[in-house]
Amino acid sequence: MSIRVLIVDDQALVRAGFRMILDTHPDIEIVGEAGDGNEAVRLTQLHQPDVVLMDIRMPALDGIAATRILAGPSSSLQTHIVILTTYDLDEYVFDALAAGASGFLLKDVRPEDLVEGVRRVAAGDGLLAPSVTRRPGRPEPASVGVLTARELEVLVAVARGKSNAELARDLFVSENTIKTHLSHVLVKLGLRDRVQAVIYAYETGLVERGLVD
């Protein structure tokens, strides 16, 4: 089945560029475009795409507010939101994640990375641009000590961009085992999901930006 994608950006040329990149892949179907947050909400509720590529700064309703409506705790939609922005600022990362976004990429992402990002988010993996995931100078908290050696290994690997399938292959275990380890990590550290786990790893210095695969 195709991955159904809605493109949201207030600049028509940006939308056209994303469409041109994604349209060349037979497993991805563009179901629509929106130029502001209100239209994004309407079209997402209408088409229920698998992935929404969402700009942040838009007229009428910004991308973070639209994400909160579509992916927040009160939403029943199964759509995954990937925030796309030109602004390399930490505040947007955390606002987007708090609003319910599943991913965060800068608009200068390579075409192949954009395509792969859409596929990964549609499959349930979190996605973060390495350049926006670390705030320097944060000490490693004591809470990381509650993890076992294998759980810590899984956390670091996830933060470096490994999927469950890749981790299972590297560690010679099943994907279900990886999911169990990751679930334990989330519970022990009080994190909501995979994306928050990645943010945690970068913020605490467990993973340095230059070490990302």
XYZ file of N, CA and C in Angstrom:
639
model
N 0.827 -1.197 0.000
C 0.000 0.000 0.000
C 0.864 1.251 0.000
N 0.393 2.299 -0.675
C 1.138 3.550 -0.740
C 1.082 4.299 0.583
N 2.126 5.072 0.847
C 2.148 5.984 1.992
C 1.495 7.285 1.542
N 0.409 7.655 2.173
C -0.358 8.821 1.756
C 0.168 10.056 2.503
N 0.535 11.089 1.732
C 1.229 12.250 2.302
C 0.486 13.539 1.950
N 0.353 14.426 2.953
C -0.154 15.778 2.749
C 0.999 16.751 2.965
N 1.177 17.686 2.042
C 2.263 18.665 2.123
C 1.697 20.009 2.561
N 2.250 20.566 3.630
C 1.743 21.829 4.171
C 2.879 22.842 4.249
N 2.741 23.938 3.515
C 3.718 25.030 3.550
C 3.075 26.251 2.928
N 3.385 27.438 3.457
C 2.753 28.640 2.915
C 3.408 29.116 1.623
N 4.495 28.480 1.194
C 5.155 28.846 -0.055
C 4.876 27.771 -1.116
N 4.256 28.195 -2.214
C 3.884 27.247 -3.271
C 5.094 26.554 -3.876
N 6.205 27.274 -3.987
C 7.402 26.684 -4.579
C 7.966 25.575 -3.685
N 7.899 25.773 -2.386
C 8.356 24.739 -1.455
C 7.479 23.494 -1.591
N 6.172 23.697 -1.630
C 5.265 22.557 -1.785
C 5.543 21.821 -3.087
N 5.788 22.583 -4.147
C 6.058 21.966 -5.444
C 7.354 21.158 -5.412
N 8.344 21.687 -4.707
C 9.613 20.976 -4.599
C 9.477 19.663 -3.866
N 8.756 19.670 -2.744
C 8.541 18.438 -1.992
C 7.737 17.433 -2.826
N 6.718 17.937 -3.515
C 5.903 17.055 -4.350
C 6.742 16.411 -5.446
N 7.588 17.211 -6.082
C 8.425 16.691 -7.164
C 9.333 15.559 -6.666
N 9.895 15.745 -5.458
C 10.773 14.723 -4.889
C 9.997 13.449 -4.572
N 8.843 13.597 -3.922
C 8.097 12.434 -3.440
C 7.330 11.724 -4.543
N 6.897 12.471 -5.562
C 6.091 11.885 -6.632
C 6.846 10.847 -7.452
N 8.167 10.876 -7.398
C 8.959 9.941 -8.198
C 9.031 8.555 -7.572
N 8.456 8.395 -6.391
C 8.535 7.120 -5.684
C 7.158 6.455 -5.669
N 7.053 5.261 -6.256
C 5.739 4.615 -6.415
C 5.059 4.236 -5.107
N 5.817 4.163 -4.008
C 5.204 3.788 -2.730
C 4.691 4.993 -1.957
N 4.778 6.194 -2.556
C 4.313 7.419 -1.892
C 3.275 8.115 -2.766
N 2.148 8.468 -2.174
C 1.063 9.149 -2.882
C 0.766 10.483 -2.203
N 0.822 11.572 -2.971
C 0.484 12.889 -2.449
C -1.031 13.064 -2.524
N -1.681 13.247 -1.377
C -3.140 13.352 -1.360
C -3.621 14.791 -1.352
N -2.694 15.749 -1.186
C -3.106 17.137 -1.202
C -2.030 18.075 -0.713
N -2.300 19.376 -0.842
C -1.404 20.427 -0.372
C -2.220 21.469 0.386
N -1.572 22.105 1.365
C -2.228 23.176 2.122
C -1.241 24.314 2.329
N -1.756 25.543 2.350
C -0.902 26.712 2.493
C -0.952 27.363 3.856
N -1.790 26.849 4.749
C -1.831 27.377 6.113
C -2.334 26.289 7.053
N -2.262 26.554 8.341
C -2.607 25.554 9.330
C -4.068 25.152 9.314
N -4.957 26.106 9.094
C -6.378 25.778 9.056
C -6.702 24.812 7.925
N -6.113 25.076 6.756
C -6.319 24.185 5.617
C -5.687 22.819 5.878
N -4.558 22.820 6.571
C -3.898 21.565 6.923
C -4.804 20.703 7.800
N -5.440 21.327 8.784
C -6.350 20.596 9.667
C -7.529 20.044 8.875
N -8.111 20.879 8.022
C -9.281 20.452 7.245
C -8.942 19.288 6.329
N -7.831 19.400 5.592
C -7.463 18.357 4.630
C -7.003 17.076 5.320
N -6.354 17.228 6.465
C -5.940 16.022 7.202
C -7.156 15.272 7.709
N -8.122 15.982 8.240
C -9.342 15.329 8.717
C -10.133 14.720 7.566
N -10.042 15.339 6.383
C -10.762 14.837 5.214
C -10.093 13.594 4.619
N -8.775 13.677 4.407
C -8.061 12.611 3.699
C -7.406 11.590 4.633
N -7.177 11.971 5.881
C -6.502 11.117 6.858
C -5.227 10.484 6.285
N -4.271 11.314 5.879
C -3.014 10.798 5.322
C -2.197 10.073 6.384
N -1.251 9.273 5.935
C -0.342 8.591 6.861
C 0.658 9.569 7.458
N 1.116 10.532 6.620
C 2.143 11.482 7.040
C 1.764 12.877 6.560
N 1.930 13.861 7.431
C 1.787 15.272 7.048
C 3.154 15.934 7.195
N 3.641 16.540 6.109
C 4.850 17.355 6.171
C 4.400 18.772 6.497
N 4.733 19.241 7.688
C 4.132 20.461 8.236
C 5.153 21.571 8.450
N 4.934 22.706 7.779
C 5.736 23.899 8.025
C 5.364 24.472 9.396
N 6.242 25.302 9.958
C 5.940 25.900 11.269
C 5.318 27.281 11.121
N 6.017 28.190 10.479
C 5.539 29.575 10.406
C 4.621 29.746 9.205
N 3.320 29.853 9.486
C 2.307 30.001 8.443
C 1.225 30.967 8.921
N 0.498 31.585 8.000
C -0.585 32.489 8.388
C -1.780 31.727 8.942
N -2.626 32.445 9.633
C -3.895 31.945 10.178
C -3.676 31.006 11.358
N -3.001 29.900 11.131
C -2.731 28.934 12.195
C -1.355 28.338 11.921
N -0.439 28.458 12.898
C 0.914 27.967 12.634
C 0.979 26.446 12.726
N 2.124 25.896 12.318
C 2.269 24.451 12.240
C 2.221 23.746 13.576
N 2.711 24.406 14.618
C 2.693 23.772 15.940
C 1.254 23.670 16.449
N 0.481 24.737 16.270
C -0.919 24.706 16.692
C -1.705 23.674 15.890
N -1.444 23.599 14.592
C -2.123 22.609 13.745
C -1.734 21.195 14.171
N -0.462 20.999 14.498
C -0.001 19.689 14.960
C -0.692 19.295 16.251
N -0.856 20.256 17.152
C -1.511 19.980 18.431
C -2.953 19.511 18.212
N -3.629 20.089 17.229
C -5.005 19.683 16.925
C -5.035 18.278 16.328
N -4.081 18.004 15.431
C -4.115 16.758 14.668
C -3.461 15.573 15.373
N -2.489 15.855 16.244
C -1.718 14.759 16.850
C -1.639 14.848 18.364
N -2.336 15.796 18.946
C -2.329 15.942 20.392
C -3.141 14.857 21.077
N -3.184 14.864 22.397
C -3.860 13.806 23.157
C -5.357 13.681 22.880
N -5.980 14.760 22.414
C -7.421 14.700 22.158
C -7.759 14.225 20.747
N -6.739 13.992 19.921
C -6.976 13.580 18.537
C -7.071 12.064 18.427
N -7.984 11.589 17.586
C -8.122 10.153 17.329
C -7.509 9.759 15.992
N -6.904 10.717 15.288
C -6.306 10.439 13.985
C -5.036 9.601 14.153
N -4.733 8.799 13.152
C -3.520 7.990 13.150
C -2.420 8.626 12.307
N -2.597 9.866 11.921
C -1.634 10.571 11.073
C -0.372 10.928 11.851
N 0.779 10.781 11.199
C 2.058 11.170 11.789
C 2.480 12.523 11.209
N 2.911 13.424 12.060
C 3.312 14.767 11.629
C 4.829 14.877 11.622
N 5.383 15.318 10.479
C 6.805 15.638 10.394
C 6.931 17.143 10.199
N 7.551 17.809 11.140
C 7.752 19.253 11.060
C 8.942 19.540 10.145
N 8.722 20.416 9.171
C 9.787 20.849 8.266
C 9.965 22.356 8.419
N 11.183 22.790 8.703
C 11.405 24.213 8.940
C 12.794 24.640 8.518
N 12.959 25.911 8.261
C 14.280 26.471 7.970
C 14.947 26.959 9.242
N 14.224 26.903 10.368
C 14.720 27.506 11.592
C 15.381 26.455 12.484
N 16.698 26.546 12.595
C 17.488 25.584 13.370
C 17.522 26.032 14.835
N 16.356 25.989 15.484
C 16.246 26.474 16.858
C 15.625 25.411 17.759
N 16.230 25.178 18.914
C 15.762 24.152 19.829
C 14.313 24.344 20.247
N 13.891 25.582 20.424
C 12.552 25.820 20.958
C 11.485 25.198 20.068
N 11.725 25.180 18.762
C 10.760 24.594 17.852
C 10.725 23.080 17.969
N 11.878 22.474 18.194
C 11.934 21.027 18.357
C 11.025 20.598 19.502
N 11.212 21.198 20.650
C 10.490 20.769 21.831
C 9.022 21.172 21.783
N 8.724 22.310 21.195
C 7.324 22.691 21.025
C 6.614 21.703 20.097
N 7.295 21.317 19.015
C 6.701 20.393 18.051
C 6.477 19.018 18.671
N 7.452 18.541 19.424
C 7.322 17.235 20.058
C 6.223 17.249 21.108
N 6.156 18.331 21.871
C 5.111 18.448 22.881
C 3.726 18.490 22.237
N 3.658 19.031 21.023
C 2.384 19.115 20.311
C 1.972 17.774 19.720
N 2.898 16.810 19.651
C 2.561 15.483 19.136
C 3.244 15.096 17.852
N 4.214 15.901 17.386
C 4.918 15.569 16.144
C 5.732 14.290 16.300
N 5.849 13.550 15.205
C 6.633 12.316 15.192
C 8.027 12.529 14.617
N 8.250 13.680 14.001
C 9.549 13.916 13.388
C 9.816 15.385 13.187
N 11.081 15.699 12.912
C 11.501 17.087 12.766
C 12.686 17.133 11.812
N 12.524 17.818 10.690
C 13.601 17.932 9.716
C 13.747 19.374 9.247
N 14.967 19.757 8.913
C 15.185 21.059 8.301
C 14.862 20.988 6.807
N 14.493 22.121 6.232
C 14.084 22.133 4.830
C 15.240 21.907 3.864
N 16.472 22.005 4.341
C 17.598 21.720 3.459
C 17.994 20.243 3.482
N 17.097 19.403 3.994
C 17.341 17.968 4.012
C 17.562 17.461 2.582
N 18.432 16.481 2.426
C 18.673 15.897 1.111
C 17.415 15.167 0.636
N 17.133 15.187 -0.671
C 15.920 14.529 -1.172
C 15.785 13.085 -0.722
N 16.889 12.334 -0.770
C 16.809 10.932 -0.373
C 16.493 10.773 1.113
N 16.966 11.726 1.924
C 16.677 11.667 3.357
C 15.221 12.047 3.650
N 14.670 12.946 2.844
C 13.257 13.297 2.981
C 12.382 12.080 2.697
N 12.679 11.396 1.608
C 11.907 10.209 1.229
C 12.013 9.134 2.302
N 13.240 8.876 2.750
C 13.441 7.860 3.777
C 12.768 8.266 5.085
N 12.786 9.567 5.375
C 12.130 10.052 6.578
C 10.634 9.805 6.551
N 10.006 10.053 5.417
C 8.571 9.796 5.269
C 8.278 8.317 5.502
N 9.116 7.472 4.927
C 8.900 6.021 5.080
C 9.058 5.591 6.540
N 10.059 6.132 7.202
C 10.321 5.724 8.576
C 9.219 6.179 9.520
N 8.770 7.412 9.345
C 7.704 7.919 10.209
C 6.414 7.146 9.964
N 6.115 6.841 8.699
C 4.910 6.064 8.385
C 4.964 4.685 9.032
N 6.179 4.156 9.190
C 6.351 2.832 9.800
C 6.334 2.879 11.318
N 6.262 4.092 11.885
C 6.181 4.216 13.328
C 7.473 4.600 14.014
N 8.539 4.846 13.239
C 9.803 5.270 13.828
C 9.817 6.790 13.981
N 10.443 7.281 15.041
C 10.624 8.715 15.202
C 11.729 9.207 14.284
N 11.761 10.500 14.033
C 12.729 11.060 13.099
C 13.121 12.451 13.562
N 14.426 12.676 13.743
C 14.905 13.986 14.156
C 16.125 14.384 13.349
N 16.176 15.641 12.937
C 17.356 16.149 12.261
C 18.491 16.264 13.269
N 19.657 15.634 13.010
C 20.758 15.690 13.978
C 21.149 17.098 14.382
N 21.028 18.070 13.473
C 21.495 19.421 13.767
C 20.615 20.156 14.763
N 19.443 19.612 15.085
C 18.550 20.332 15.994
C 18.218 19.540 17.247
N 18.986 18.523 17.547
C 18.605 17.655 18.649
C 19.458 17.785 19.900
N 20.406 18.693 19.933
C 21.231 18.773 21.135
C 21.354 20.186 21.664
N 21.106 20.361 22.919
C 21.416 21.605 23.613
C 22.699 21.368 24.393
N 23.743 22.116 24.130
C 25.030 21.857 24.775
C 25.019 22.155 26.258
N 25.946 21.485 26.969
C 26.189 21.829 28.354
C 25.264 21.200 29.364
N 24.435 20.247 28.949
C 23.558 19.599 29.911
C 24.277 18.409 30.553
N 24.302 18.300 31.856
C 24.944 17.157 32.497
C 24.100 15.900 32.352
N 24.750 14.766 32.401
C 24.031 13.502 32.342
C 23.289 13.290 33.660
N 21.981 13.066 33.628
C 21.225 12.935 34.864
C 21.428 11.576 35.498
N 21.190 11.507 36.787
C 21.368 10.249 37.509
C 20.381 9.195 37.043
N 19.245 9.606 36.490
C 18.210 8.646 36.125
C 18.663 7.642 35.081
N 19.684 7.997 34.290
C 20.139 7.054 33.277
C 20.713 5.796 33.924
N 21.097 5.902 35.174
C 21.645 4.754 35.885
C 20.635 3.657 36.154
N 19.348 3.934 35.961
C 18.340 2.897 36.183
C 18.270 1.921 35.008
N 18.923 2.252 33.897
C 18.886 1.386 32.720
C 19.907 0.261 32.833
N 19.551 -0.893 32.295
C 20.524 -1.969 32.174
C 21.489 -1.634 31.044
N 22.572 -2.375 30.951
C 23.557 -2.137 29.896
C 22.933 -2.300 28.517
N 22.081 -3.314 28.345
C 21.449 -3.514 27.052
C 20.438 -2.421 26.743
N 19.684 -1.968 27.742
C 18.733 -0.875 27.518
C 19.453 0.402 27.131
N 20.579 0.674 27.772
C 21.370 1.851 27.423
C 21.900 1.736 26.006
N 22.332 0.541 25.634
C 22.831 0.298 24.277
C 21.733 0.557 23.249
N 20.531 0.110 23.545
C 19.404 0.321 22.639
C 19.067 1.801 22.538
N 19.052 2.500 23.666
C 18.759 3.934 23.667
C 19.742 4.704 22.798
N 21.013 4.444 22.974
C 22.047 5.143 22.199
C 21.902 4.823 20.716
N 21.652 3.565 20.387
C 21.519 3.179 18.980
C 20.302 3.832 18.335
N 19.192 3.901 19.074
C 17.992 4.567 18.565
C 18.279 6.041 18.311
N 18.998 6.681 19.223
C 19.339 8.095 19.060
C 20.244 8.327 17.864
N 21.009 7.321 17.482
C 21.878 7.436 16.315
C 21.147 7.124 15.014
N 19.850 6.861 15.124
C 19.042 6.695 13.930
C 18.738 5.273 13.532
N 19.072 4.314 14.361
C 18.823 2.914 14.030
C 17.336 2.585 14.148
N 16.817 1.839 13.196
C 15.442 1.357 13.284
C 15.414 0.079 14.114
N 14.219 -0.357 14.480
C 14.102 -1.600 15.243
C 14.673 -2.783 14.471
N 14.402 -2.816 13.169
C 14.900 -3.921 12.345
C 16.426 -3.928 12.309
N 17.025 -2.749 12.153
C 18.494 -2.666 12.124
C 19.097 -3.074 13.458
N 18.468 -2.636 14.541
C 18.954 -2.997 15.870
C 18.863 -4.503 16.110
N 17.755 -5.082 15.689
C 17.577 -6.520 15.866
C 18.660 -7.289 15.126
N 18.968 -6.836 13.926
C 20.026 -7.488 13.139
C 21.388 -7.309 13.789
N 21.680 -6.098 14.255
C 22.990 -5.823 14.848
C 23.209 -6.587 16.151
N 22.137 -6.748 16.932
C 22.255 -7.366 18.255
C 21.868 -8.845 18.264
N 21.491 -9.359 17.074
C 21.144 -10.774 16.929
C 19.981 -11.183 17.836
N 18.958 -10.313 17.861
C 17.745 -10.607 18.618
C 16.542 -10.292 17.729
N 15.353 -10.595 18.216
C 14.145 -10.315 17.439
C 13.739 -8.850 17.576
N 12.912 -8.379 16.638
C 12.397 -7.012 16.736
C 11.533 -6.847 17.980
N 10.815 -7.897 18.360
C 10.000 -7.820 19.574
C 10.863 -7.603 20.811
N 12.046 -8.211 20.826
C 12.966 -8.007 21.944
C 13.425 -6.557 22.001
N 13.722 -5.981 20.844
C 14.122 -4.576 20.788
C 12.994 -3.688 21.287
N 11.769 -3.971 20.861
C 10.612 -3.187 21.301
C 10.440 -3.275 22.812
N 10.697 -4.459 23.360
C 10.583 -4.629 24.810
C 11.629 -3.799 25.541
N 12.882 -3.849 25.059
C 13.938 -3.046 25.672
C 13.586 -1.556 25.610
N 13.110 -1.101 24.449
C 12.785 0.312 24.284
C 11.614 0.706 25.179
N 10.647 -0.184 25.313
C 9.522 0.078 26.208
C 10.000 0.245 27.647
N 10.956 -0.591 28.065
C 11.506 -0.466 29.411
C 12.235 0.867 29.590
N 12.957 1.288 28.552
C 13.663 2.574 28.589
C 12.670 3.716 28.805
N 11.572 3.699 28.054
C 10.581 4.775 28.152
C 9.960 4.823 29.546
N 9.617 3.661 30.072
C 8.985 3.603 31.389
C 9.953 4.079 32.468
N 11.180 3.585 32.430
C 12.152 3.921 33.468
C 12.526 5.390 33.470
N 12.572 6.001 32.278
C 12.988 7.401 32.176
C 11.797 8.358 32.144
N 10.584 7.819 32.161
C 9.396 8.662 32.164
C 9.199 9.396 30.853
N 9.508 8.742 29.743
C 9.404 9.355 28.417
C 8.163 8.842 27.706
N 7.617 9.663 26.814
C 6.364 9.326 26.152
C 6.552 8.365 24.988
N 7.599 8.590 24.185
C 7.734 7.795 22.971
C 9.181 7.798 22.493
N 9.397 7.192 21.341
C 10.731 7.034 20.771
C 11.397 8.383 20.512
N 10.616 9.342 20.033
C 11.178 10.652 19.725
C 11.693 11.338 20.985
N 10.939 11.259 22.072
C 11.411 11.837 23.332
C 12.669 11.125 23.821
N 12.772 9.831 23.557
C 13.976 9.089 23.940
C 15.194 9.613 23.192
N 15.017 9.944 21.925
C 16.115 10.491 21.134
C 16.534 11.855 21.674
N 15.559 12.702 21.956
C 15.848 14.012 22.527
C 16.598 13.858 23.845
N 16.151 12.946 24.682
C 16.798 12.692 25.974
C 18.270 12.326 25.771
N 18.539 11.433 24.821
C 19.914 10.973 24.593
C 20.818 12.121 24.166
N 20.299 13.019 23.335
C 21.111 14.153 22.896
C 21.283 15.189 23.998
N 20.197 15.473 24.702
C 20.265 16.490 25.750
C 21.212 16.094 26.879
N 21.265 14.819 27.170
C 22.066 14.355 28.296
C 23.498 14.029 27.912
N 23.826 14.152 26.629
C 25.191 13.879 26.202
C 25.511 12.421 25.970
N 24.506 11.556 26.017
C 24.755 10.148 25.727
C 25.206 9.964 24.283
N 24.727 10.842 23.405
C 25.085 10.802 21.988
C 25.484 12.196 21.561
N 26.606 12.330 20.896
C 27.047 13.604 20.353
C 26.585 13.723 18.916
N 26.315 14.957 18.481
C 25.793 15.174 17.141
C 26.689 14.575 16.071
N 27.971 14.674 16.241
C 28.893 14.175 15.232
C 28.945 12.680 15.110
N 28.319 11.961 16.061
C 28.364 10.523 16.047
C 27.144 9.912 15.353
N 26.218 10.753 14.889
C 25.015 10.232 14.260
C 25.357 9.587 12.940
N 24.781 8.395 12.676
C 25.030 7.704 11.425
C 24.407 8.455 10.263
